[in-house]
PDB file of C-alpha atoms in Angstrom:
ATOM      1  CA  ALA K1491       9.874 -26.711  -3.848  1.00  0.00           C
ATOM      2  CA  GLN K1492       9.278 -23.089  -4.864  1.00  0.00           C
ATOM      3  CA  LYS K1493       9.987 -20.322  -2.323  1.00  0.00           C
ATOM      4  CA  ILE K1494       9.580 -16.686  -2.084  1.00  0.00           C
ATOM      5  CA  THR K1495      11.689 -14.212  -0.190  1.00  0.00           C
ATOM      6  CA  GLN K1496      10.895 -10.740   0.953  1.00  0.00           C
ATOM      7  CA  THR K1497      13.740  -9.549   2.861  1.00  0.00           C
ATOM      8  CA  GLN K1498      12.426  -6.119   3.912  1.00  0.00           C
ATOM      9  CA  PRO K1499       9.963  -6.345   6.709  1.00  0.00           C
ATOM     10  CA  GLY K1500       9.316  -2.551   6.705  1.00  0.00           C
ATOM     11  CA  MET K1501      10.163   0.377   4.591  1.00  0.00           C
ATOM     12  CA  PHE K1502       9.708   4.042   4.693  1.00  0.00           C
ATOM     13  CA  VAL K1503       9.534   6.570   1.906  1.00  0.00           C
ATOM     14  CA  GLN K1504       8.745  10.062   1.578  1.00  0.00           C
ATOM     15  CA  GLU K1505       5.681  11.207  -0.171  1.00  0.00           C
ATOM     16  CA  LYS K1506       6.165  11.620  -4.060  1.00  0.00           C
ATOM     17  CA  GLU K1507       9.371   9.704  -4.081  1.00  0.00           C
ATOM     18  CA  ALA K1508       9.994   6.177  -5.697  1.00  0.00           C
ATOM     19  CA  VAL K1509      10.276   3.113  -3.580  1.00  0.00           C
ATOM     20  CA  THR K1510      11.514  -0.306  -4.560  1.00  0.00           C
ATOM     21  CA  LEU K1511      10.298  -3.378  -2.683  1.00  0.00           C
ATOM     22  CA  ASP K1512      12.471  -6.500  -2.983  1.00  0.00           C
ATOM     23  CA  CYS K1513      11.384 -10.147  -3.833  1.00  0.00           C
ATOM     24  CA  THR K1514      13.491 -12.961  -4.809  1.00  0.00           C
ATOM     25  CA  TYR K1515      12.038 -16.429  -5.658  1.00  0.00           C
ATOM     26  CA  ASP K1516      13.478 -19.826  -6.246  1.00  0.00           C
ATOM     27  CA  THR K1517      12.001 -22.295  -8.628  1.00  0.00           C
ATOM     28  CA  SER K1518      13.218 -25.006 -11.149  1.00  0.00           C
ATOM     29  CA  ASP K1519      10.211 -24.759 -13.268  1.00  0.00           C
ATOM     30  CA  PRO K1520      10.925 -22.761 -16.486  1.00  0.00           C
ATOM     31  CA  SER K1521       7.268 -21.504 -16.601  1.00  0.00           C
ATOM     32  CA  TYR K1522       5.928 -19.443 -13.681  1.00  0.00           C
ATOM     33  CA  GLY K1523       4.435 -16.308 -12.928  1.00  0.00           C
ATOM     34  CA  LEU K1524       5.069 -13.479 -10.415  1.00  0.00           C
ATOM     35  CA  PHE K1525       2.568 -11.297  -8.689  1.00  0.00           C
ATOM     36  CA  TRP K1526       2.338  -8.393  -6.388  1.00  0.00           C
ATOM     37  CA  TYR K1527      -0.510  -7.528  -4.135  1.00  0.00           C
ATOM     38  CA  LYS K1528      -1.294  -4.716  -1.563  1.00  0.00           C
ATOM     39  CA  GLN K1529      -3.072  -5.407   1.594  1.00  0.00           C
ATOM     40  CA  PRO K1530      -4.223  -1.843   3.356  1.00  0.00           C
ATOM     41  CA  SER K1531      -5.165  -1.994   6.966  1.00  0.00           C
ATOM     42  CA  SER K1532      -8.533  -2.887   5.986  1.00  0.00           C
ATOM     43  CA  GLY K1533      -7.457  -6.480   4.936  1.00  0.00           C
ATOM     44  CA  GLU K1534      -8.476  -6.851   1.534  1.00  0.00           C
ATOM     45  CA  MET K1535      -6.012  -8.251  -0.994  1.00  0.00           C
ATOM     46  CA  ILE K1536      -5.634  -5.932  -4.132  1.00  0.00           C
ATOM     47  CA  PHE K1537      -3.814  -7.298  -7.216  1.00  0.00           C
ATOM     48  CA  LEU K1538      -1.409  -4.741  -8.457  1.00  0.00           C
ATOM     49  CA  ILE K1539       0.954  -6.467 -11.083  1.00  0.00           C
ATOM     50  CA  TYR K1540       1.949  -9.645 -12.968  1.00  0.00           C
ATOM     51  CA  GLN K1541       5.121 -10.862 -14.588  1.00  0.00           C
ATOM     52  CA  GLY K1542       5.243 -14.020 -16.653  1.00  0.00           C
ATOM     53  CA  SER K1543       8.624 -15.979 -16.830  1.00  0.00           C
ATOM     54  CA  TYR K1544       8.589 -15.654 -20.627  1.00  0.00           C
ATOM     55  CA  ASP K1545       7.450 -11.859 -20.843  1.00  0.00           C
ATOM     56  CA  GLN K1546      10.382 -10.302 -22.600  1.00  0.00           C
ATOM     57  CA  GLN K1547       9.626  -6.690 -21.028  1.00  0.00           C
ATOM     58  CA  ASN K1548       9.212  -5.720 -17.400  1.00  0.00           C
ATOM     59  CA  ALA K1549       5.509  -5.164 -16.676  1.00  0.00           C
ATOM     60  CA  THR K1550       4.073  -1.992 -15.798  1.00  0.00           C
ATOM     61  CA  GLU K1551       0.608  -0.700 -14.553  1.00  0.00           C
ATOM     62  CA  GLY K1552       0.440   2.977 -13.977  1.00  0.00           C
ATOM     63  CA  ARG K1553       2.610   3.874 -11.005  1.00  0.00           C
ATOM     64  CA  TYR K1554       3.584   0.292 -10.402  1.00  0.00           C
ATOM     65  CA  SER K1555       6.456  -1.383 -12.265  1.00  0.00           C
ATOM     66  CA  LEU K1556       8.337  -4.717 -11.841  1.00  0.00           C
ATOM     67  CA  ASN K1557      12.014  -5.001 -12.333  1.00  0.00           C
ATOM     68  CA  PHE K1558      12.026  -8.608 -13.392  1.00  0.00           C
ATOM     69  CA  GLN K1559      15.806  -9.996 -13.308  1.00  0.00           C
ATOM     70  CA  LYS K1560      15.386 -13.586 -14.430  1.00  0.00           C
ATOM     71  CA  ALA K1561      19.255 -14.485 -14.020  1.00  0.00           C
ATOM     72  CA  ARG K1562      19.076 -13.320 -10.644  1.00  0.00           C
ATOM     73  CA  LYS K1563      15.402 -14.572  -9.706  1.00  0.00           C
ATOM     74  CA  SER K1564      14.191 -11.313  -8.678  1.00  0.00           C
ATOM     75  CA  ALA K1565      11.079  -9.469  -9.122  1.00  0.00           C
ATOM     76  CA  ASN K1566      11.260  -6.145  -7.309  1.00  0.00           C
ATOM     77  CA  LEU K1567       8.089  -3.902  -7.324  1.00  0.00           C
ATOM     78  CA  VAL K1568       9.008  -0.132  -8.064  1.00  0.00           C
ATOM     79  CA  ILE K1569       6.264   2.214  -6.925  1.00  0.00           C
ATOM     80  CA  SER K1570       6.742   5.816  -8.367  1.00  0.00           C
ATOM     81  CA  ALA K1571       5.503   9.072  -6.885  1.00  0.00           C
ATOM     82  CA  SER K1572       4.583   7.438  -3.627  1.00  0.00           C
ATOM     83  CA  GLN K1573       1.347   8.640  -2.120  1.00  0.00           C
ATOM     84  CA  LEU K1574       0.032   8.434   1.523  1.00  0.00           C
ATOM     85  CA  GLY K1575      -2.499   5.751   0.262  1.00  0.00           C
ATOM     86  CA  ASP K1576       0.319   3.515  -0.618  1.00  0.00           C
ATOM     87  CA  SER K1577       0.888   2.834   2.956  1.00  0.00           C
ATOM     88  CA  ALA K1578       0.089  -0.948   3.374  1.00  0.00           C
ATOM     89  CA  MET K1579       1.513  -4.527   3.455  1.00  0.00           C
ATOM     90  CA  TYR K1580       2.824  -5.690  -0.082  1.00  0.00           C
ATOM     91  CA  PHE K1581       3.158  -9.406  -0.768  1.00  0.00           C
ATOM     92  CA  CYS K1582       5.085 -10.847  -3.635  1.00  0.00           C
ATOM     93  CA  ALA K1583       3.800 -14.287  -4.898  1.00  0.00           C
ATOM     94  CA  MET K1584       4.610 -16.895  -7.454  1.00  0.00           C
ATOM     95  CA  ARG K1585       2.868 -19.645  -9.324  1.00  0.00           C
ATOM     96  CA  GLU K1586       4.802 -22.391 -11.053  1.00  0.00           C
ATOM     97  CA  GLY K1587       3.578 -23.658 -14.277  1.00  0.00           C
ATOM     98  CA  VAL K1588       0.791 -22.353 -16.534  1.00  0.00           C
ATOM     99  CA  HIS K1589      -1.993 -20.514 -15.133  1.00  0.00           C
ATOM    100  CA  ASN K1590      -5.427 -22.441 -14.991  1.00  0.00           C
ATOM    101  CA  GLN K1591      -3.575 -25.774 -14.849  1.00  0.00           C
ATOM    102  CA  GLY K1592      -4.055 -26.074 -10.970  1.00  0.00           C
ATOM    103  CA  GLY K1593      -0.884 -24.026 -10.044  1.00  0.00           C
ATOM    104  CA  LYS K1594      -1.283 -22.634  -6.492  1.00  0.00           C
ATOM    105  CA  LEU K1595      -0.061 -19.148  -5.641  1.00  0.00           C
ATOM    106  CA  ILE K1596       2.461 -19.018  -2.635  1.00  0.00           C
ATOM    107  CA  PHE K1597       3.171 -15.934  -1.002  1.00  0.00           C
ATOM    108  CA  GLY K1598       6.152 -14.205   0.485  1.00  0.00           C
ATOM    109  CA  GLN K1599       6.366 -12.704   4.184  1.00  0.00           C
ATOM    110  CA  GLY K1600       5.423  -9.305   3.053  1.00  0.00           C
ATOM    111  CA  THR K1601       6.872  -5.809   3.359  1.00  0.00           C
ATOM    112  CA  GLU K1602       5.071  -3.161   5.185  1.00  0.00           C
ATOM    113  CA  LEU K1603       5.615   0.316   3.365  1.00  0.00           C
ATOM    114  CA  SER K1604       4.919   3.629   5.187  1.00  0.00           C
ATOM    115  CA  VAL K1605       4.590   6.655   3.320  1.00  0.00           C
ATOM    116  CA  LYS K1606       5.732   9.784   5.180  1.00  0.00           C
ATOM    117  CA  PRO K1607       3.880  13.169   4.268  1.00  0.00           C
TER     118      PRO K1607
ATOM    119  CA  SER Q 944     -12.887  -8.905 -12.492  1.00  0.00           C
ATOM    120  CA  ALA Q 945     -15.047 -11.015 -10.463  1.00  0.00           C
ATOM    121  CA  VAL Q 946     -16.497 -10.296  -6.797  1.00  0.00           C
ATOM    122  CA  ILE Q 947     -16.198 -12.548  -4.116  1.00  0.00           C
ATOM    123  CA  SER Q 948     -18.632 -12.384  -0.998  1.00  0.00           C
ATOM    124  CA  GLN Q 949     -17.513 -14.222   2.131  1.00  0.00           C
ATOM    125  CA  LYS Q 950     -19.744 -14.698   5.096  1.00  0.00           C
ATOM    126  CA  PRO Q 951     -19.363 -14.242   7.894  1.00  0.00           C
ATOM    127  CA  SER Q 952     -16.832 -11.226   7.904  1.00  0.00           C
ATOM    128  CA  ARG Q 953     -16.102 -11.835  11.359  1.00  0.00           C
ATOM    129  CA  ASP Q 954     -16.988 -13.782  14.382  1.00  0.00           C
ATOM    130  CA  ILE Q 955     -15.933 -14.686  18.038  1.00  0.00           C
ATOM    131  CA  CYS Q 956     -16.099 -18.421  18.656  1.00  0.00           C
ATOM    132  CA  GLN Q 957     -15.804 -20.635  21.679  1.00  0.00           C
ATOM    133  CA  ARG Q 958     -13.010 -23.239  21.766  1.00  0.00           C
ATOM    134  CA  GLY Q 959     -14.378 -26.645  20.498  1.00  0.00           C
ATOM    135  CA  THR Q 960     -17.056 -25.439  18.399  1.00  0.00           C
ATOM    136  CA  SER Q 961     -16.842 -25.399  14.570  1.00  0.00           C
ATOM    137  CA  LEU Q 962     -17.907 -22.414  12.152  1.00  0.00           C
ATOM    138  CA  THR Q 963     -18.586 -22.516   8.695  1.00  0.00           C
ATOM    139  CA  ILE Q 964     -17.434 -19.655   6.335  1.00  0.00           C
ATOM    140  CA  GLN Q 965     -19.263 -19.305   2.769  1.00  0.00           C
ATOM    141  CA  CYS Q 966     -17.586 -17.992  -0.184  1.00  0.00           C
ATOM    142  CA  GLN Q 967     -19.788 -16.878  -3.370  1.00  0.00           C
ATOM    143  CA  VAL Q 968     -18.186 -15.733  -6.567  1.00  0.00           C
ATOM    144  CA  ASP Q 969     -20.654 -13.764  -8.883  1.00  0.00           C
ATOM    145  CA  SER Q 970     -19.117 -15.538 -12.004  1.00  0.00           C
ATOM    146  CA  GLN Q 971     -17.882 -19.151 -12.772  1.00  0.00           C
ATOM    147  CA  VAL Q 972     -14.191 -19.687 -11.815  1.00  0.00           C
ATOM    148  CA  THR Q 973     -12.336 -22.466 -12.718  1.00  0.00           C
ATOM    149  CA  MET Q 974      -9.873 -22.628  -9.517  1.00  0.00           C
ATOM    150  CA  MET Q 975     -10.612 -21.618  -6.014  1.00  0.00           C
ATOM    151  CA  PHE Q 976      -8.501 -21.573  -3.096  1.00  0.00           C
ATOM    152  CA  TRP Q 977      -8.547 -21.096   0.757  1.00  0.00           C
ATOM    153  CA  TYR Q 978      -5.844 -19.246   2.431  1.00  0.00           C
ATOM    154  CA  ARG Q 979      -5.376 -18.534   6.143  1.00  0.00           C
ATOM    155  CA  GLN Q 980      -3.502 -15.370   7.479  1.00  0.00           C
ATOM    156  CA  GLN Q 981      -2.557 -15.542  11.056  1.00  0.00           C
ATOM    157  CA  PRO Q 982      -1.992 -12.114  12.898  1.00  0.00           C
ATOM    158  CA  GLY Q 983       0.803 -10.340  11.412  1.00  0.00           C
ATOM    159  CA  GLN Q 984       1.738 -13.288   8.973  1.00  0.00           C
ATOM    160  CA  SER Q 985       1.640 -13.654   5.382  1.00  0.00           C
ATOM    161  CA  LEU Q 986      -0.950 -15.874   3.560  1.00  0.00           C
ATOM    162  CA  THR Q 987      -0.553 -19.723   3.936  1.00  0.00           C
ATOM    163  CA  LEU Q 988      -2.501 -21.804   1.364  1.00  0.00           C
ATOM    164  CA  ILE Q 989      -4.858 -24.336   3.078  1.00  0.00           C
ATOM    165  CA  ALA Q 990      -6.264 -26.038   0.316  1.00  0.00           C
ATOM    166  CA  THR Q 991      -7.547 -25.979  -3.465  1.00  0.00           C
ATOM    167  CA  ALA Q 992     -11.364 -26.558  -3.532  1.00  0.00           C
ATOM    168  CA  ASN Q 993     -12.077 -28.928  -6.435  1.00  0.00           C
ATOM    169  CA  GLN Q 994     -15.706 -28.637  -7.813  1.00  0.00           C
ATOM    170  CA  GLY Q 995     -17.623 -31.894  -7.201  1.00  0.00           C
ATOM    171  CA  SER Q 996     -14.611 -33.826  -5.445  1.00  0.00           C
ATOM    172  CA  GLU Q 997     -12.557 -33.755  -2.549  1.00  0.00           C
ATOM    173  CA  ALA Q 998     -10.376 -30.701  -1.941  1.00  0.00           C
ATOM    174  CA  THR Q 999      -6.475 -30.912  -2.376  1.00  0.00           C
ATOM    175  CA  TYR Q1000      -4.961 -29.962   0.999  1.00  0.00           C
ATOM    176  CA  GLU Q1001      -1.403 -28.388   1.620  1.00  0.00           C
ATOM    177  CA  SER Q1002       1.065 -29.954   4.032  1.00  0.00           C
ATOM    178  CA  GLY Q1003      -0.193 -29.312   7.386  1.00  0.00           C
ATOM    179  CA  PHE Q1004      -3.727 -29.226   6.687  1.00  0.00           C
ATOM    180  CA  VAL Q1005      -6.189 -32.147   7.084  1.00  0.00           C
ATOM    181  CA  ILE Q1006      -9.713 -32.513   5.976  1.00  0.00           C
ATOM    182  CA  ASP Q1007     -10.921 -33.469   9.342  1.00  0.00           C
ATOM    183  CA  LYS Q1008      -9.961 -30.214  10.796  1.00  0.00           C
ATOM    184  CA  PHE Q1009     -10.680 -27.992   7.496  1.00  0.00           C
ATOM    185  CA  PRO Q1010     -13.617 -29.729   5.490  1.00  0.00           C
ATOM    186  CA  ILE Q1011     -14.190 -27.967   2.324  1.00  0.00           C
ATOM    187  CA  SER Q1012     -17.035 -28.407  -0.260  1.00  0.00           C
ATOM    188  CA  ARG Q1013     -17.449 -26.877  -3.604  1.00  0.00           C
ATOM    189  CA  PRO Q1014     -20.803 -28.068  -5.134  1.00  0.00           C
ATOM    190  CA  ASN Q1015     -20.582 -25.864  -8.105  1.00  0.00           C
ATOM    191  CA  LEU Q1016     -18.214 -23.251 -10.031  1.00  0.00           C
ATOM    192  CA  THR Q1017     -19.266 -20.392  -7.944  1.00  0.00           C
ATOM    193  CA  PHE Q1018     -19.579 -21.383  -4.323  1.00  0.00           C
ATOM    194  CA  SER Q1019     -17.419 -22.989  -1.820  1.00  0.00           C
ATOM    195  CA  THR Q1020     -17.245 -23.538   2.023  1.00  0.00           C
ATOM    196  CA  LEU Q1021     -14.742 -23.953   4.467  1.00  0.00           C
ATOM    197  CA  THR Q1022     -15.300 -25.294   8.023  1.00  0.00           C
ATOM    198  CA  VAL Q1023     -12.941 -24.855  10.794  1.00  0.00           C
ATOM    199  CA  SER Q1024     -13.374 -27.734  13.126  1.00  0.00           C
ATOM    200  CA  ASN Q1025     -13.045 -28.259  17.002  1.00  0.00           C
ATOM    201  CA  MET Q1026     -11.659 -24.749  17.320  1.00  0.00           C
ATOM    202  CA  SER Q1027      -8.779 -23.596  19.357  1.00  0.00           C
ATOM    203  CA  PRO Q1028      -7.318 -20.092  20.031  1.00  0.00           C
ATOM    204  CA  GLU Q1029      -4.524 -21.005  17.666  1.00  0.00           C
ATOM    205  CA  ASP Q1030      -7.198 -21.161  14.823  1.00  0.00           C
ATOM    206  CA  SER Q1031      -7.748 -17.248  15.387  1.00  0.00           C
ATOM    207  CA  SER Q1032      -6.924 -15.967  11.866  1.00  0.00           C
ATOM    208  CA  ILE Q1033      -8.423 -14.407   9.016  1.00  0.00           C
ATOM    209  CA  TYR Q1034      -9.513 -16.919   6.304  1.00  0.00           C
ATOM    210  CA  LEU Q1035      -9.613 -15.814   2.779  1.00  0.00           C
ATOM    211  CA  CYS Q1036     -11.319 -17.457  -0.388  1.00  0.00           C
ATOM    212  CA  SER Q1037      -9.846 -16.749  -3.688  1.00  0.00           C
ATOM    213  CA  GLY Q1038     -10.628 -17.635  -7.233  1.00  0.00           C
ATOM    214  CA  GLU Q1039      -8.410 -17.509 -10.458  1.00  0.00           C
ATOM    215  CA  THR Q1040      -9.268 -15.363 -13.385  1.00  0.00           C
ATOM    216  CA  GLY Q1041      -7.883 -13.284 -16.134  1.00  0.00           C
ATOM    217  CA  ILE Q1042      -5.485 -13.718 -18.793  1.00  0.00           C
ATOM    218  CA  THR Q1043      -2.644 -13.895 -16.418  1.00  0.00           C
ATOM    219  CA  GLY Q1044      -4.468 -16.278 -13.754  1.00  0.00           C
ATOM    220  CA  GLU Q1045      -3.970 -13.717 -11.085  1.00  0.00           C
ATOM    221  CA  LEU Q1046      -6.205 -14.463  -7.922  1.00  0.00           C
ATOM    222  CA  PHE Q1047      -8.858 -12.098  -6.610  1.00  0.00           C
ATOM    223  CA  PHE Q1048      -9.800 -12.467  -3.036  1.00  0.00           C
ATOM    224  CA  GLY Q1049     -12.968 -12.022  -0.687  1.00  0.00           C
ATOM    225  CA  GLU Q1050     -12.683  -9.547   2.066  1.00  0.00           C
ATOM    226  CA  GLY Q1051     -11.765 -12.492   4.363  1.00  0.00           C
ATOM    227  CA  SER Q1052     -13.412 -13.912   7.501  1.00  0.00           C
ATOM    228  CA  ARG Q1053     -11.611 -12.753  10.814  1.00  0.00           C
ATOM    229  CA  LEU Q1054     -12.139 -15.442  13.259  1.00  0.00           C
ATOM    230  CA  THR Q1055     -11.257 -14.959  17.026  1.00  0.00           C
ATOM    231  CA  VAL Q1056     -11.453 -18.267  19.149  1.00  0.00           C
ATOM    232  CA  LEU Q1057     -11.595 -17.705  23.018  1.00  0.00           C
TER     233      LEU Q1057
END
């Protein structure tokens, strides 16, 4: 069974600083995908970044990067130059297997990030 | 990316009644899923909505309580049957797209059961 763990219920960061949100996963499937989503107070789920298990390089999307450490089974999200608008819940998620093959996305418990001015 | 519209966006329901949530995608998607997010909690997968066949339910969710239809590749419904206050949650429809297969979500349907 797959499992996603986010151990930080809440995090604070000063505006313009970088912050790392932790995520560890557990799977026996060699093929999997890791995702990060942002959920602001409005409730919508916003896709941020993706990392495939076979990807050689860490994924980056603008101010978001994913620190993928396969041996440690961790996929931490790094947000650089935090902005007030980054205050939200952040969810890590995993899918086993290849996409479009019916694999479901399982979510971690989430981390609430608060950016201080 | 595709856009998902969910209706209703919110509702207040009486105990014992049923409510159907509609999910419309503006393009065809292979996979559609229904999630529940209880207050202050993460997303829990209810079921995979299969086009033209019965949905695949996760452990703890049954068809009698959460019947799902998916008559085509762009539309699905979730019914929450015989509601109790414990069913008060946000229900989210999602579809799979893109090269990476990320899920995109509707804005959710916030149900309050009195």
